[in-house]
PDB file of C-alpha atoms in Angstrom:
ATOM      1  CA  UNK A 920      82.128  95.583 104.946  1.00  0.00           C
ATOM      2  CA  UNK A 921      82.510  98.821 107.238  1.00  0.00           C
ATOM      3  CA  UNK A 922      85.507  99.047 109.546  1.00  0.00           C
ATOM      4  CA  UNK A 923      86.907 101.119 112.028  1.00  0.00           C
ATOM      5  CA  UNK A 924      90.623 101.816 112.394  1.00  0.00           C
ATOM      6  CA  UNK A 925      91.544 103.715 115.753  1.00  0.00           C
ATOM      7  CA  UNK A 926      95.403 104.503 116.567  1.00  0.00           C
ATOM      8  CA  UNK A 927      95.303 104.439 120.806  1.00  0.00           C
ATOM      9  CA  UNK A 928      97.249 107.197 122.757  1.00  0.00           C
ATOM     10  CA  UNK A 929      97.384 109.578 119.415  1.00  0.00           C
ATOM     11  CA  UNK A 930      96.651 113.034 118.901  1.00  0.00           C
ATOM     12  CA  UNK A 931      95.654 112.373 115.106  1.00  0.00           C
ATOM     13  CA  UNK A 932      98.842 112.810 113.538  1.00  0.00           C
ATOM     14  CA  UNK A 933      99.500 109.094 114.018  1.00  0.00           C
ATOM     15  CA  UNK A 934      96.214 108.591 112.095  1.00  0.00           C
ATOM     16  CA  UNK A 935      96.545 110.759 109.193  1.00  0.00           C
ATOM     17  CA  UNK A 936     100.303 108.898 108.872  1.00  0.00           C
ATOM     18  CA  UNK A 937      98.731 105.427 108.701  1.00  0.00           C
ATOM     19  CA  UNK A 938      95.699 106.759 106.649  1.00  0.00           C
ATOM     20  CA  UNK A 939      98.798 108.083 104.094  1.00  0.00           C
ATOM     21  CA  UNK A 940     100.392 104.374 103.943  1.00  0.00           C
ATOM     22  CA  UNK A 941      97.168 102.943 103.695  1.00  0.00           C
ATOM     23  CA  UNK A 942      96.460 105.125 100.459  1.00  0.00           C
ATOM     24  CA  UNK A 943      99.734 103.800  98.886  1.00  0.00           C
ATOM     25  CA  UNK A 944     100.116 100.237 100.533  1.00  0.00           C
ATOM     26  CA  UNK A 945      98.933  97.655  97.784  1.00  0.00           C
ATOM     27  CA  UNK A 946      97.825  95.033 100.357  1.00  0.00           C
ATOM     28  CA  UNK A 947      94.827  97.902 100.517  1.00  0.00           C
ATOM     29  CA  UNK A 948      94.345  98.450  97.403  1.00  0.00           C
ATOM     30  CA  UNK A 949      90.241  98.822  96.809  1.00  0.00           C
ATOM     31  CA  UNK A 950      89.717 100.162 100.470  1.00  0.00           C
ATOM     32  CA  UNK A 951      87.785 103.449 100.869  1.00  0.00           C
ATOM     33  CA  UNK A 952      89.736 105.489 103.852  1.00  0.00           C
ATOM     34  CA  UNK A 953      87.965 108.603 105.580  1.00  0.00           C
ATOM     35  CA  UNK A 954      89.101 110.370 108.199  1.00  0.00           C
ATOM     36  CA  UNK A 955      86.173 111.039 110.750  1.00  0.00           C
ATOM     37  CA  UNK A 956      85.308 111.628 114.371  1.00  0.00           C
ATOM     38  CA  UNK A 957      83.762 108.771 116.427  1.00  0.00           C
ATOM     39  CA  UNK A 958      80.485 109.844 116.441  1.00  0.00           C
ATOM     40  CA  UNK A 959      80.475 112.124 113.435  1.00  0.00           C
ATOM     41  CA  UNK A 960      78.368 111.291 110.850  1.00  0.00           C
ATOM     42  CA  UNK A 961      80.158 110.936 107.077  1.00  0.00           C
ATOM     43  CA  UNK A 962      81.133 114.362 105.556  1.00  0.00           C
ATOM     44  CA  UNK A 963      80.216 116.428 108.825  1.00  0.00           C
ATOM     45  CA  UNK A 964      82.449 118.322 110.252  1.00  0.00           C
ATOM     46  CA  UNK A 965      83.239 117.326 114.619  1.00  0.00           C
ATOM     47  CA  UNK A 966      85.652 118.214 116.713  1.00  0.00           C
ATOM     48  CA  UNK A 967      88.172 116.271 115.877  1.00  0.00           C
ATOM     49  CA  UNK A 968      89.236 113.124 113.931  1.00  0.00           C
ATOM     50  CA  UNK A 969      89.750 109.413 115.821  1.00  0.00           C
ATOM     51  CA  UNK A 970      89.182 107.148 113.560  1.00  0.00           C
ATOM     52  CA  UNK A 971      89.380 105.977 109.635  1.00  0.00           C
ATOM     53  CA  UNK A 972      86.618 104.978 108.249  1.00  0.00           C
ATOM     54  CA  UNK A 973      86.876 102.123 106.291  1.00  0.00           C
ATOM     55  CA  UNK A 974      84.777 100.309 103.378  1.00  0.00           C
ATOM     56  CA  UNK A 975      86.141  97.199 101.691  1.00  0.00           C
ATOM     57  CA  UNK A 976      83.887  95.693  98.716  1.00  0.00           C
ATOM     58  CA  UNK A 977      84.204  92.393 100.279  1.00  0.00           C
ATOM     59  CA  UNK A 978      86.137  90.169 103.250  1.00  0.00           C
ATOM     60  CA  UNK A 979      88.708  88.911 100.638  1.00  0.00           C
ATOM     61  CA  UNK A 980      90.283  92.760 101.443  1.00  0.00           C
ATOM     62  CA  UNK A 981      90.417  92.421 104.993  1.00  0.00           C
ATOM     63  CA  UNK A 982      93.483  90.583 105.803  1.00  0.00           C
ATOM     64  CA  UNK A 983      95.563  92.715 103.344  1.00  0.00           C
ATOM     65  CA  UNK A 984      94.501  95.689 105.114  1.00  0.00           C
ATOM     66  CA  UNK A 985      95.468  94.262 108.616  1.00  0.00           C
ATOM     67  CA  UNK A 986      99.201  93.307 107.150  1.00  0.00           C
ATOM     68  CA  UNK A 987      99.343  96.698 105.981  1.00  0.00           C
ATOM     69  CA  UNK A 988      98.188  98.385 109.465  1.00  0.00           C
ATOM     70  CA  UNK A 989     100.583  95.545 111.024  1.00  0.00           C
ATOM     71  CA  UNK A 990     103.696  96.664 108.674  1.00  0.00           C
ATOM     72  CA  UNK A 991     103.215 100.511 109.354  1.00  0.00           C
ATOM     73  CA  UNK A 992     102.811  99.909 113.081  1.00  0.00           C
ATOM     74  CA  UNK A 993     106.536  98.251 112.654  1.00  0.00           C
ATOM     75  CA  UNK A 994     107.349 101.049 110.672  1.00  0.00           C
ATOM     76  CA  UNK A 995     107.209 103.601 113.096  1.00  0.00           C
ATOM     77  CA  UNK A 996     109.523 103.471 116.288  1.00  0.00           C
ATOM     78  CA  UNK A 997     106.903 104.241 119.255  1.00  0.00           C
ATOM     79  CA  UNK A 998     104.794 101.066 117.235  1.00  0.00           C
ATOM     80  CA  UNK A 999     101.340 102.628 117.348  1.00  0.00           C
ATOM     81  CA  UNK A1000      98.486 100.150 119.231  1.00  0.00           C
ATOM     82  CA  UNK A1001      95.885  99.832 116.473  1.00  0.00           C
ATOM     83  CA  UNK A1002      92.233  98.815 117.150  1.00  0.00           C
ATOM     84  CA  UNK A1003      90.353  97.892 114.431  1.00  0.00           C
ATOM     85  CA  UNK A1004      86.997  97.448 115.118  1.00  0.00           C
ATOM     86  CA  UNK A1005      83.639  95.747 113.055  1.00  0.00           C
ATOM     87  CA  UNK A1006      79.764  95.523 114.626  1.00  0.00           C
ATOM     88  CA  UNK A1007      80.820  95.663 118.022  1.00  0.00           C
ATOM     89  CA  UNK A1008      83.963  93.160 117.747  1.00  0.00           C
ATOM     90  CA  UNK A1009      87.572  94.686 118.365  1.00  0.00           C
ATOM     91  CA  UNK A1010      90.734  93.434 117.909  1.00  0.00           C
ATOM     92  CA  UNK A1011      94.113  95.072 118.252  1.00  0.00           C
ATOM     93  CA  UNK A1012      96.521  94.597 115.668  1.00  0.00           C
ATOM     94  CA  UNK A1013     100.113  93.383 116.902  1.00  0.00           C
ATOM     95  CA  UNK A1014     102.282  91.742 114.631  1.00  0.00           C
ATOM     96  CA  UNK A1015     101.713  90.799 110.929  1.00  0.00           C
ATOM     97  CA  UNK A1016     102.439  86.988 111.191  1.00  0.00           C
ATOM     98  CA  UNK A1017     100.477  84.822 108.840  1.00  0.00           C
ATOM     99  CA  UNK A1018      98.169  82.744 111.494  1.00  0.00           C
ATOM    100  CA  UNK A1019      98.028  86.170 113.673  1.00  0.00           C
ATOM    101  CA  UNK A1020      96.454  87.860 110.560  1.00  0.00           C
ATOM    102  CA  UNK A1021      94.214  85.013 109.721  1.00  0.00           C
ATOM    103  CA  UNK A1022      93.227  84.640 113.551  1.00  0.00           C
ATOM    104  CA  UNK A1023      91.990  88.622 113.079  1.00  0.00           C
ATOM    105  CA  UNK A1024      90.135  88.414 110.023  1.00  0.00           C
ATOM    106  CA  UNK A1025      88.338  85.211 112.015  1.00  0.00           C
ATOM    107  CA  UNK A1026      87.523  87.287 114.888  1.00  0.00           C
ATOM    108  CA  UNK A1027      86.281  90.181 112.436  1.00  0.00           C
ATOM    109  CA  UNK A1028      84.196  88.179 110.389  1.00  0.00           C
ATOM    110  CA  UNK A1029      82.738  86.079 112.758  1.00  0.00           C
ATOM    111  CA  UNK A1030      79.160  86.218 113.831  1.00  0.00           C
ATOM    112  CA  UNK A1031      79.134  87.816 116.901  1.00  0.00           C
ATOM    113  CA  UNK A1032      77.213  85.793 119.911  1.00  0.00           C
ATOM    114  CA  UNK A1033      74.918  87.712 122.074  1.00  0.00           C
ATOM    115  CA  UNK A1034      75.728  87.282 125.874  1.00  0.00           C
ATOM    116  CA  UNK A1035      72.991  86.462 127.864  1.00  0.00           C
ATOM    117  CA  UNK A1036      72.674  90.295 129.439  1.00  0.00           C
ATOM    118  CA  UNK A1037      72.194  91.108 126.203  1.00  0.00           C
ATOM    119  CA  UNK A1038      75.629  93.507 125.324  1.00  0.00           C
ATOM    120  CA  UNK A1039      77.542  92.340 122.108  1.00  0.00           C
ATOM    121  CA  UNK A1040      80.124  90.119 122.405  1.00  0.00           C
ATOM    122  CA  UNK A1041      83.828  91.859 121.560  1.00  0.00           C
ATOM    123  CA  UNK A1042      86.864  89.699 120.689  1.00  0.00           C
ATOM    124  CA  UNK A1043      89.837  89.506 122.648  1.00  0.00           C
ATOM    125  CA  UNK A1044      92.773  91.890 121.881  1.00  0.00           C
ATOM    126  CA  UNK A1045      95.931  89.958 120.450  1.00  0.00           C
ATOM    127  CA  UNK A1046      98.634  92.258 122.148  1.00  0.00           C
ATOM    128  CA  UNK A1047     101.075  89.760 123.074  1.00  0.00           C
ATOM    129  CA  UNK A1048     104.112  88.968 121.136  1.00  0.00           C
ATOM    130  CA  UNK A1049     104.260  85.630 119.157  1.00  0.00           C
ATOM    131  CA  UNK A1050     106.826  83.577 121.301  1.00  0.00           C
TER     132      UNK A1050
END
């Protein structure tokens, strides 16, 4: 499974920081991480990097990643938005409750439905606060 992870309003030091804890985090253990430009192509060198890359060897890895992007976003004081984004779906990552995380890794793994214009579907962003 092939993910994107995008830090929004960042000038790529935010990224390489959550890249870092996502290296060392154990709820991502098994996750391959590159750094890499939007459009880049793997191992090319762009302009500059805006997203990580991300592999995981199966969906069992997924919502351990999310609590770890959800725990560094709490770890920092500005707390980051994160998109993380899957064949055309996005979702923004907000707070590392147990039925937020599970509603993500729904949205992510979900078939997506074709509208009838013919664009992919995308998921709604989860940016508000559990009340």
């Amino acid at each position: 499974m092939r993910l994107g992870i995008t830090v929004l309003d960042d000038d790529g030091g935010q990224l390489r920081a959550l890249q870092r804890w996502l290296l060392r985090d154990p709820d991502s253990a098994g996750a391959t991480l590159t750094l890499r430009g939007r459009n880049a192509t793997p191992g090319a060198m762009g302009p500059g990097l805006d997203l990580i890359d991300v592999v995981l060897s199966n969906a069992v890895g997924l919502g351990g990643l999310l609590v770890a992007v959800a725990t560094w976003r709490r770890s920092r004081g500005n707390a980051p938005r994160v998109q993380v984004e899957r064949e055309g779906v996005t979702v923004t990552v907000s707070g590392a409750d147990a039925e937020q995380i599970e509603r993500l890794v729904r949205q992510l793994t979900a078939p997506t439905a074709e509208p009838d214009d013919g664009t992919p579907a995308t998921a709604a962003t989860l940016d508000r606060p559990r009340p």
